[in-house]
Amino acid sequence: MRNVDEINELLRPLAPVEPGQPDSHASGAGARALLASIAAQEPGIAPMGLGRTRRYAPRRPRRLVLGLAAAAVLATGIVVGPSLLEDGRGVAVSYANSAVEIHREGDQYVARIKDPFADHDKYTEAFHAVGLNVNLRPVPVSPGGVGKTLGMIIADNGSSRPDPEAKPDPSGPRFNGVALSMETAPKGCQPGEDSHCLMVMRIPAGFTGNVDVRLGRQAKPGEEYANFDSAMAPGEMFDGVRLRNGRPVDDILAEARKRNLTAVFSLIRTDKKTGNMSSFDPLPADRVGPGWIVWNAWQVKAGVIRLLVTPEHLPENPFYNGSAPPPAS
């Protein structure tokens, strides 16, 4: 095999472009000159140096093509990118970059997220590389929400419809019996905090639709939670607190202190005709009276709970009358 110096000498007459020079880019004047010289070359003739030509035998044009490809690499530089393995038919079965690695395992593609804080484009790039239209966006959540799906939108194209089920599968929807699921490995660990802890997503290999997923990841210190409305769910900040009928602010503040939580407030505004909520406005704590009513609680970030209040007792809880999703209680 010829060494790099020999190859450079063979290629030098082909391209009046010096690598690294201002005109060496693919869109530069040098590159355009190279293209013009290639187009003008008589078929079957390859330059051997100044003033000399050599006529190739019928088998030789392939060397000219390879030489031109090498010239393009020398002119544009060498890029070392993510790893990609195929199954011999042009179908990718494995892909890895700095954020995620994906492998075909039986009838599933298994994505193991190595960096839960990476830009979501890294994950989308990897899924697209193996032929999956998955847009995965990790979002900061409370410890109880890590590895859980906050939302999934599946757009089928007629051939990827979830299997009909008598009851929802907690692992996720199934396609031809194969689950589209999310989990942490080892189970219950905290990605981004515990060493060797990964978020794992499994997608049926035959899935041909589009899916957008928000997947909970460990929040950074001071980062606000995307699962703010899960404060009263099991394992969360206000686990066990019930606000279905509203409760006085003083009672709920006492509950917050027992849990070492700082309370902030938002004022609920309702439409007088319908009773539906119209807005939430931040409210300074010194403007909230002890007899005000708390109707819901949202977790803001580590150690902070938001209480949604009104100065009077409403006829019904506005979070249960259809104007907003009910609390996770």
mmCIF file of C-alpha atoms in Angstrom:
data_model
loop_
_atom_site.group_PDB
_atom_site.id
_atom_site.type_symbol
_atom_site.label_atom_id
_atom_site.label_comp_id
_atom_site.label_asym_id
_atom_site.label_seq_id
_atom_site.Cartn_x
_atom_site.Cartn_y
_atom_site.Cartn_z
ATOM 1 C CA MET A 1 0.000 0.000 0.000
ATOM 2 C CA ARG A 2 1.368 3.415 -0.886
ATOM 3 C CA ASN A 3 2.167 5.705 1.994
ATOM 4 C CA VAL A 4 0.575 9.122 2.455
ATOM 5 C CA ASP A 5 3.502 11.037 0.876
ATOM 6 C CA GLU A 6 3.309 8.958 -2.308
ATOM 7 C CA ILE A 7 -0.456 9.451 -2.538
ATOM 8 C CA ASN A 8 -0.066 13.197 -2.059
ATOM 9 C CA GLU A 9 2.484 13.325 -4.873
ATOM 10 C CA LEU A 10 0.136 11.419 -7.185
ATOM 11 C CA LEU A 11 -2.771 13.678 -6.328
ATOM 12 C CA ARG A 12 -0.956 17.014 -6.331
ATOM 13 C CA PRO A 13 -1.356 17.596 -10.133
ATOM 14 C CA LEU A 14 -5.068 16.913 -9.850
ATOM 15 C CA ALA A 15 -5.816 19.802 -7.535
ATOM 16 C CA PRO A 16 -4.209 23.256 -7.445
ATOM 17 C CA VAL A 17 -5.502 23.424 -3.846
ATOM 18 C CA GLU A 18 -3.254 23.335 -0.810
ATOM 19 C CA PRO A 19 -4.962 21.870 2.289
ATOM 20 C CA GLY A 20 -5.441 24.416 5.013
ATOM 21 C CA GLN A 21 -5.300 27.418 2.648
ATOM 22 C CA PRO A 22 -8.209 29.884 2.476
ATOM 23 C CA ASP A 23 -9.344 28.549 -0.916
ATOM 24 C CA SER A 24 -9.224 24.895 0.128
ATOM 25 C CA HIS A 25 -12.845 24.684 1.332
ATOM 26 C CA ALA A 26 -15.414 22.787 -0.711
ATOM 27 C CA SER A 27 -17.092 26.066 -1.728
ATOM 28 C CA GLY A 28 -13.856 27.985 -2.333
ATOM 29 C CA ALA A 29 -12.258 29.098 -5.595
ATOM 30 C CA GLY A 30 -9.639 26.357 -5.418
ATOM 31 C CA ALA A 31 -12.267 23.655 -5.119
ATOM 32 C CA ARG A 32 -14.148 25.092 -8.071
ATOM 33 C CA ALA A 33 -10.948 25.105 -10.108
ATOM 34 C CA LEU A 34 -10.382 21.473 -9.174
ATOM 35 C CA LEU A 35 -13.892 20.584 -10.349
ATOM 36 C CA ALA A 36 -13.338 22.405 -13.649
ATOM 37 C CA SER A 37 -10.049 20.621 -14.261
ATOM 38 C CA ILE A 38 -11.651 17.244 -13.550
ATOM 39 C CA ALA A 39 -14.567 17.971 -15.900
ATOM 40 C CA ALA A 40 -12.167 19.006 -18.651
ATOM 41 C CA GLN A 41 -9.986 15.869 -18.335
ATOM 42 C CA GLU A 42 -10.100 13.638 -21.418
ATOM 43 C CA PRO A 43 -11.679 10.256 -20.583
ATOM 44 C CA GLY A 44 -9.074 7.579 -20.006
ATOM 45 C CA ILE A 45 -6.306 10.166 -19.391
ATOM 46 C CA ALA A 46 -4.893 10.880 -15.948
ATOM 47 C CA PRO A 47 -2.110 13.411 -15.267
ATOM 48 C CA MET A 48 1.318 12.052 -14.373
ATOM 49 C CA GLY A 49 2.976 15.323 -13.707
ATOM 50 C CA LEU A 50 3.732 18.531 -15.602
ATOM 51 C CA GLY A 51 3.851 17.898 -19.326
ATOM 52 C CA ARG A 52 3.259 14.138 -19.028
ATOM 53 C CA THR A 53 0.179 11.965 -19.431
ATOM 54 C CA ARG A 54 -0.504 8.275 -19.119
ATOM 55 C CA ARG A 55 -3.270 6.324 -20.857
ATOM 56 C CA TYR A 56 -4.963 3.805 -18.606
ATOM 57 C CA ALA A 57 -6.000 0.289 -19.568
ATOM 58 C CA PRO A 58 -9.760 -0.384 -19.452
ATOM 59 C CA ARG A 59 -9.598 -1.524 -15.785
ATOM 60 C CA ARG A 60 -7.823 1.542 -14.512
ATOM 61 C CA PRO A 61 -10.514 4.309 -14.371
ATOM 62 C CA ARG A 62 -11.494 3.045 -10.886
ATOM 63 C CA ARG A 63 -8.105 4.273 -9.587
ATOM 64 C CA LEU A 64 -8.895 7.713 -10.982
ATOM 65 C CA VAL A 65 -12.225 7.744 -9.144
ATOM 66 C CA LEU A 66 -10.560 6.671 -5.914
ATOM 67 C CA GLY A 67 -7.882 9.279 -6.424
ATOM 68 C CA LEU A 68 -10.478 12.018 -6.806
ATOM 69 C CA ALA A 69 -12.244 10.847 -3.644
ATOM 70 C CA ALA A 70 -8.950 10.964 -1.781
ATOM 71 C CA ALA A 71 -8.292 14.436 -3.167
ATOM 72 C CA ALA A 72 -11.653 15.573 -1.811
ATOM 73 C CA VAL A 73 -10.773 14.182 1.625
ATOM 74 C CA LEU A 74 -7.427 15.963 1.567
ATOM 75 C CA ALA A 75 -9.088 19.223 0.512
ATOM 76 C CA THR A 76 -11.914 19.165 3.042
ATOM 77 C CA GLY A 77 -10.248 17.425 5.985
ATOM 78 C CA ILE A 78 -11.042 14.195 7.802
ATOM 79 C CA VAL A 79 -13.983 14.103 10.206
ATOM 80 C CA VAL A 80 -14.135 11.474 12.934
ATOM 81 C CA GLY A 81 -17.813 11.033 13.838
ATOM 82 C CA PRO A 82 -20.153 8.721 15.725
ATOM 83 C CA SER A 83 -19.899 4.974 15.243
ATOM 84 C CA LEU A 84 -22.428 3.222 13.015
ATOM 85 C CA LEU A 85 -22.779 -0.496 12.332
ATOM 86 C CA GLU A 86 -25.004 -2.015 9.649
ATOM 87 C CA ASP A 87 -26.420 -5.481 9.135
ATOM 88 C CA GLY A 88 -25.033 -5.905 5.622
ATOM 89 C CA ARG A 89 -28.253 -4.728 3.966
ATOM 90 C CA GLY A 90 -27.761 -1.025 4.633
ATOM 91 C CA VAL A 91 -29.911 -1.095 7.771
ATOM 92 C CA ALA A 92 -28.229 0.347 10.857
ATOM 93 C CA VAL A 93 -28.383 -1.937 13.867
ATOM 94 C CA SER A 94 -26.078 0.027 16.139
ATOM 95 C CA TYR A 95 -25.236 3.676 16.676
ATOM 96 C CA ALA A 96 -23.374 5.560 19.383
ATOM 97 C CA ASN A 97 -22.406 9.140 20.085
ATOM 98 C CA SER A 98 -21.363 10.999 23.225
ATOM 99 C CA ALA A 99 -24.921 11.089 24.619
ATOM 100 C CA VAL A 100 -26.528 7.761 23.747
ATOM 101 C CA GLU A 101 -25.868 4.341 22.286
ATOM 102 C CA ILE A 102 -28.484 2.271 20.473
ATOM 103 C CA HIS A 103 -28.316 -1.445 19.688
ATOM 104 C CA ARG A 104 -30.709 -3.832 17.993
ATOM 105 C CA GLU A 105 -31.587 -6.559 20.496
ATOM 106 C CA GLY A 106 -34.024 -9.083 19.081
ATOM 107 C CA ASP A 107 -37.275 -7.351 18.160
ATOM 108 C CA GLN A 108 -36.343 -4.074 19.894
ATOM 109 C CA TYR A 109 -33.939 -1.218 19.589
ATOM 110 C CA VAL A 110 -32.533 -0.469 23.037
ATOM 111 C CA ALA A 111 -31.276 3.076 23.655
ATOM 112 C CA ARG A 112 -29.033 3.607 26.676
ATOM 113 C CA ILE A 113 -28.640 7.262 27.569
ATOM 114 C CA LYS A 114 -25.131 7.934 28.797
ATOM 115 C CA ASP A 115 -25.440 11.692 29.261
ATOM 116 C CA PRO A 116 -28.901 12.780 30.496
ATOM 117 C CA PHE A 117 -27.853 16.445 30.332
ATOM 118 C CA ALA A 118 -26.883 16.434 26.646
ATOM 119 C CA ASP A 119 -28.755 18.476 24.059
ATOM 120 C CA HIS A 120 -31.779 16.534 22.850
ATOM 121 C CA ASP A 121 -30.552 16.781 19.235
ATOM 122 C CA LYS A 122 -27.922 14.169 20.121
ATOM 123 C CA TYR A 123 -30.632 11.636 20.938
ATOM 124 C CA THR A 124 -32.710 12.451 17.871
ATOM 125 C CA GLU A 125 -29.613 12.076 15.685
ATOM 126 C CA ALA A 126 -29.018 8.589 17.062
ATOM 127 C CA PHE A 127 -32.603 7.400 16.626
ATOM 128 C CA HIS A 128 -32.736 8.693 13.070
ATOM 129 C CA ALA A 129 -29.498 6.867 12.295
ATOM 130 C CA VAL A 130 -31.190 3.519 12.987
ATOM 131 C CA GLY A 131 -34.326 4.466 11.081
ATOM 132 C CA LEU A 132 -36.531 5.475 14.025
ATOM 133 C CA ASN A 133 -38.466 8.757 14.078
ATOM 134 C CA VAL A 134 -38.087 9.321 17.806
ATOM 135 C CA ASN A 135 -37.684 12.786 19.301
ATOM 136 C CA LEU A 136 -36.526 12.225 22.871
ATOM 137 C CA ARG A 137 -36.296 15.235 25.159
ATOM 138 C CA PRO A 138 -35.046 14.611 28.726
ATOM 139 C CA VAL A 139 -36.459 17.206 31.132
ATOM 140 C CA PRO A 140 -35.577 17.986 34.784
ATOM 141 C CA VAL A 141 -37.830 16.332 37.343
ATOM 142 C CA SER A 142 -38.059 15.526 41.028
ATOM 143 C CA PRO A 143 -36.285 12.367 42.241
ATOM 144 C CA GLY A 144 -39.540 10.407 42.028
ATOM 145 C CA GLY A 145 -39.975 11.298 38.354
ATOM 146 C CA VAL A 146 -36.551 10.197 37.086
ATOM 147 C CA GLY A 147 -36.836 7.682 34.264
ATOM 148 C CA LYS A 148 -40.590 8.214 33.903
ATOM 149 C CA THR A 149 -42.428 9.513 30.875
ATOM 150 C CA LEU A 150 -43.960 12.953 31.317
ATOM 151 C CA GLY A 151 -45.662 12.878 27.966
ATOM 152 C CA MET A 152 -45.664 10.833 24.785
ATOM 153 C CA ILE A 153 -47.223 11.789 21.460
ATOM 154 C CA ILE A 154 -47.416 8.974 18.919
ATOM 155 C CA ALA A 155 -48.296 9.808 15.331
ATOM 156 C CA ASP A 156 -48.860 6.578 13.413
ATOM 157 C CA ASN A 157 -48.753 6.272 9.660
ATOM 158 C CA GLY A 158 -51.310 3.494 9.433
ATOM 159 C CA SER A 159 -48.828 0.664 10.032
ATOM 160 C CA SER A 160 -47.734 1.553 13.584
ATOM 161 C CA ARG A 161 -50.807 1.499 15.780
ATOM 162 C CA PRO A 162 -50.694 0.549 19.466
ATOM 163 C CA ASP A 163 -52.149 -2.862 20.213
ATOM 164 C CA PRO A 164 -55.677 -2.721 21.700
ATOM 165 C CA GLU A 165 -55.470 -3.556 25.400
ATOM 166 C CA ALA A 166 -58.023 -4.246 28.075
ATOM 167 C CA LYS A 167 -56.056 -2.075 30.467
ATOM 168 C CA PRO A 168 -53.022 0.219 30.067
ATOM 169 C CA ASP A 169 -49.641 -1.491 30.247
ATOM 170 C CA PRO A 170 -47.506 0.350 32.839
ATOM 171 C CA SER A 171 -44.379 -0.316 30.775
ATOM 172 C CA GLY A 172 -45.798 1.558 27.781
ATOM 173 C CA PRO A 173 -47.864 0.992 24.615
ATOM 174 C CA ARG A 174 -47.240 -2.190 22.633
ATOM 175 C CA PHE A 175 -46.845 -2.596 18.885
ATOM 176 C CA ASN A 176 -47.279 -6.147 17.599
ATOM 177 C CA GLY A 177 -46.736 -7.315 21.145
ATOM 178 C CA VAL A 178 -43.510 -5.350 21.673
ATOM 179 C CA ALA A 179 -43.520 -2.570 24.281
ATOM 180 C CA LEU A 180 -42.311 0.963 23.722
ATOM 181 C CA SER A 181 -41.002 1.547 27.234
ATOM 182 C CA MET A 182 -38.742 3.645 29.441
ATOM 183 C CA GLU A 183 -36.902 2.715 32.643
ATOM 184 C CA THR A 184 -33.726 3.271 34.648
ATOM 185 C CA ALA A 185 -31.001 0.665 34.971
ATOM 186 C CA PRO A 186 -30.405 -0.386 37.666
ATOM 187 C CA LYS A 187 -34.062 0.112 38.574
ATOM 188 C CA GLY A 188 -34.663 3.068 40.900
ATOM 189 C CA CYS A 189 -31.250 4.700 40.397
ATOM 190 C CA GLN A 190 -30.759 8.419 39.706
ATOM 191 C CA PRO A 191 -29.240 9.111 36.238
ATOM 192 C CA GLY A 192 -26.801 12.002 36.352
ATOM 193 C CA GLU A 193 -26.255 11.464 40.063
ATOM 194 C CA ASP A 194 -25.571 7.760 40.654
ATOM 195 C CA SER A 195 -22.553 6.287 38.886
ATOM 196 C CA HIS A 196 -23.288 3.608 36.295
ATOM 197 C CA CYS A 197 -26.969 4.623 36.220
ATOM 198 C CA LEU A 198 -28.577 4.847 32.791
ATOM 199 C CA MET A 199 -31.938 5.792 31.362
ATOM 200 C CA VAL A 200 -33.053 3.063 28.969
ATOM 201 C CA MET A 201 -35.648 3.358 26.218
ATOM 202 C CA ARG A 202 -36.902 0.338 24.253
ATOM 203 C CA ILE A 203 -38.565 0.788 20.868
ATOM 204 C CA PRO A 204 -40.086 -1.969 18.706
ATOM 205 C CA ALA A 205 -37.807 -2.585 15.730
ATOM 206 C CA GLY A 206 -40.815 -2.531 13.404
ATOM 207 C CA PHE A 207 -42.087 0.836 14.634
ATOM 208 C CA THR A 208 -42.560 3.157 11.639
ATOM 209 C CA GLY A 209 -44.494 6.054 13.176
ATOM 210 C CA ASN A 210 -43.306 9.214 14.869
ATOM 211 C CA VAL A 211 -43.019 9.564 18.629
ATOM 212 C CA ASP A 212 -42.203 12.587 20.769
ATOM 213 C CA VAL A 213 -41.248 11.738 24.324
ATOM 214 C CA ARG A 214 -40.467 13.829 27.386
ATOM 215 C CA LEU A 215 -38.426 11.682 29.727
ATOM 216 C CA GLY A 216 -37.666 12.682 33.307
ATOM 217 C CA ARG A 217 -34.029 13.151 34.258
ATOM 218 C CA GLN A 218 -32.417 14.193 37.530
ATOM 219 C CA ALA A 219 -32.702 17.969 37.984
ATOM 220 C CA LYS A 220 -29.529 19.954 38.507
ATOM 221 C CA PRO A 221 -29.256 21.952 41.764
ATOM 222 C CA GLY A 222 -31.700 24.868 41.593
ATOM 223 C CA GLU A 223 -33.290 23.641 38.361
ATOM 224 C CA GLU A 224 -37.090 23.779 38.286
ATOM 225 C CA TYR A 225 -39.089 20.585 37.868
ATOM 226 C CA ALA A 226 -41.005 19.804 34.705
ATOM 227 C CA ASN A 227 -43.287 17.469 36.703
ATOM 228 C CA PHE A 228 -44.478 20.372 38.847
ATOM 229 C CA ASP A 229 -48.036 19.052 39.031
ATOM 230 C CA SER A 230 -47.036 15.767 40.699
ATOM 231 C CA ALA A 231 -46.473 17.220 44.166
ATOM 232 C CA MET A 232 -49.206 15.094 45.788
ATOM 233 C CA ALA A 233 -48.328 11.856 43.979
ATOM 234 C CA PRO A 234 -46.797 8.954 45.963
ATOM 235 C CA GLY A 235 -43.194 9.663 46.884
ATOM 236 C CA GLU A 236 -43.366 13.345 46.005
ATOM 237 C CA MET A 237 -43.158 16.506 48.148
ATOM 238 C CA PHE A 238 -46.784 16.550 49.312
ATOM 239 C CA ASP A 239 -47.455 12.818 49.281
ATOM 240 C CA GLY A 240 -50.539 12.212 51.431
ATOM 241 C CA VAL A 241 -51.873 15.785 51.360
ATOM 242 C CA ARG A 242 -55.448 16.091 50.073
ATOM 243 C CA LEU A 243 -56.880 19.349 48.740
ATOM 244 C CA ARG A 244 -60.016 18.152 46.965
ATOM 245 C CA ASN A 245 -62.247 20.423 49.066
ATOM 246 C CA GLY A 246 -59.652 23.116 49.727
ATOM 247 C CA ARG A 247 -57.861 23.775 53.024
ATOM 248 C CA PRO A 248 -56.841 26.933 54.941
ATOM 249 C CA VAL A 249 -53.396 28.330 54.200
ATOM 250 C CA ASP A 250 -52.329 28.004 57.854
ATOM 251 C CA ASP A 251 -52.953 24.242 57.798
ATOM 252 C CA ILE A 252 -50.940 23.742 54.627
ATOM 253 C CA LEU A 253 -48.074 25.955 55.774
ATOM 254 C CA ALA A 254 -47.784 23.793 58.895
ATOM 255 C CA GLU A 255 -47.604 20.742 56.610
ATOM 256 C CA ALA A 256 -44.877 22.375 54.526
ATOM 257 C CA ARG A 257 -42.791 23.156 57.614
ATOM 258 C CA LYS A 258 -43.003 19.528 58.763
ATOM 259 C CA ARG A 259 -41.498 18.525 55.423
ATOM 260 C CA ASN A 260 -38.800 21.245 55.512
ATOM 261 C CA LEU A 261 -40.329 22.972 52.499
ATOM 262 C CA THR A 262 -40.433 26.665 51.646
ATOM 263 C CA ALA A 263 -43.829 27.817 50.347
ATOM 264 C CA VAL A 264 -44.431 30.323 47.567
ATOM 265 C CA PHE A 265 -47.861 31.375 46.357
ATOM 266 C CA SER A 266 -49.902 31.911 43.220
ATOM 267 C CA LEU A 267 -53.311 33.564 43.110
ATOM 268 C CA ILE A 268 -55.998 31.696 41.174
ATOM 269 C CA ARG A 269 -58.241 33.945 39.087
ATOM 270 C CA THR A 270 -61.528 32.484 37.910
ATOM 271 C CA ASP A 271 -64.173 33.499 35.427
ATOM 272 C CA LYS A 272 -67.172 34.647 37.455
ATOM 273 C CA LYS A 273 -69.673 33.219 34.973
ATOM 274 C CA THR A 274 -68.179 29.764 34.403
ATOM 275 C CA GLY A 275 -66.032 29.293 37.502
ATOM 276 C CA ASN A 276 -63.167 28.145 35.282
ATOM 277 C CA MET A 277 -59.646 29.315 35.972
ATOM 278 C CA SER A 278 -58.479 32.207 33.840
ATOM 279 C CA SER A 279 -54.939 32.793 35.138
ATOM 280 C CA PHE A 280 -52.343 32.200 37.840
ATOM 281 C CA ASP A 281 -50.433 35.166 39.165
ATOM 282 C CA PRO A 282 -47.409 35.068 41.509
ATOM 283 C CA LEU A 283 -48.369 36.425 44.910
ATOM 284 C CA PRO A 284 -46.060 37.775 47.665
ATOM 285 C CA ALA A 285 -46.362 35.762 50.877
ATOM 286 C CA ASP A 286 -47.138 38.878 52.947
ATOM 287 C CA ARG A 287 -50.348 39.414 50.947
ATOM 288 C CA VAL A 288 -51.743 35.971 51.782
ATOM 289 C CA GLY A 289 -54.049 35.791 54.790
ATOM 290 C CA PRO A 290 -54.155 32.811 57.171
ATOM 291 C CA GLY A 291 -57.760 32.051 56.212
ATOM 292 C CA TRP A 292 -57.127 31.969 52.474
ATOM 293 C CA ILE A 293 -57.858 28.632 50.804
ATOM 294 C CA VAL A 294 -55.308 26.341 49.140
ATOM 295 C CA TRP A 295 -56.738 24.388 46.196
ATOM 296 C CA ASN A 296 -53.630 22.774 44.761
ATOM 297 C CA ALA A 297 -49.871 22.461 45.306
ATOM 298 C CA TRP A 298 -47.105 22.342 42.721
ATOM 299 C CA GLN A 299 -43.501 21.373 43.362
ATOM 300 C CA VAL A 300 -41.174 24.054 42.030
ATOM 301 C CA LYS A 301 -37.703 22.682 42.710
ATOM 302 C CA ALA A 302 -35.887 20.911 45.527
ATOM 303 C CA GLY A 303 -37.248 22.277 48.831
ATOM 304 C CA VAL A 304 -39.842 24.638 47.317
ATOM 305 C CA ILE A 305 -43.605 24.085 47.054
ATOM 306 C CA ARG A 306 -46.085 26.408 45.303
ATOM 307 C CA LEU A 307 -49.528 26.834 46.874
ATOM 308 C CA LEU A 308 -52.373 27.913 44.595
ATOM 309 C CA VAL A 309 -54.825 29.985 46.599
ATOM 310 C CA THR A 310 -57.901 32.190 46.616
ATOM 311 C CA PRO A 311 -58.961 34.680 49.326
ATOM 312 C CA GLU A 312 -62.417 33.079 49.578
ATOM 313 C CA HIS A 313 -63.805 29.573 49.591
ATOM 314 C CA LEU A 314 -65.027 28.720 46.094
ATOM 315 C CA PRO A 315 -68.149 26.637 45.398
ATOM 316 C CA GLU A 316 -65.912 23.903 43.955
ATOM 317 C CA ASN A 317 -62.244 23.186 43.417
ATOM 318 C CA PRO A 318 -61.352 24.703 40.014
ATOM 319 C CA PHE A 319 -58.850 21.884 39.465
ATOM 320 C CA TYR A 320 -61.634 19.301 39.418
ATOM 321 C CA ASN A 321 -64.257 20.991 37.280
ATOM 322 C CA GLY A 322 -62.718 20.250 33.886
ATOM 323 C CA SER A 323 -60.876 23.542 33.404
ATOM 324 C CA ALA A 324 -57.502 21.951 34.234
ATOM 325 C CA PRO A 325 -56.059 18.482 34.778
ATOM 326 C CA PRO A 326 -56.869 17.329 38.317
ATOM 327 C CA PRO A 327 -54.018 17.126 40.826
ATOM 328 C CA ALA A 328 -52.076 13.872 41.060
ATOM 329 C CA SER A 329 -53.657 12.896 44.365
#
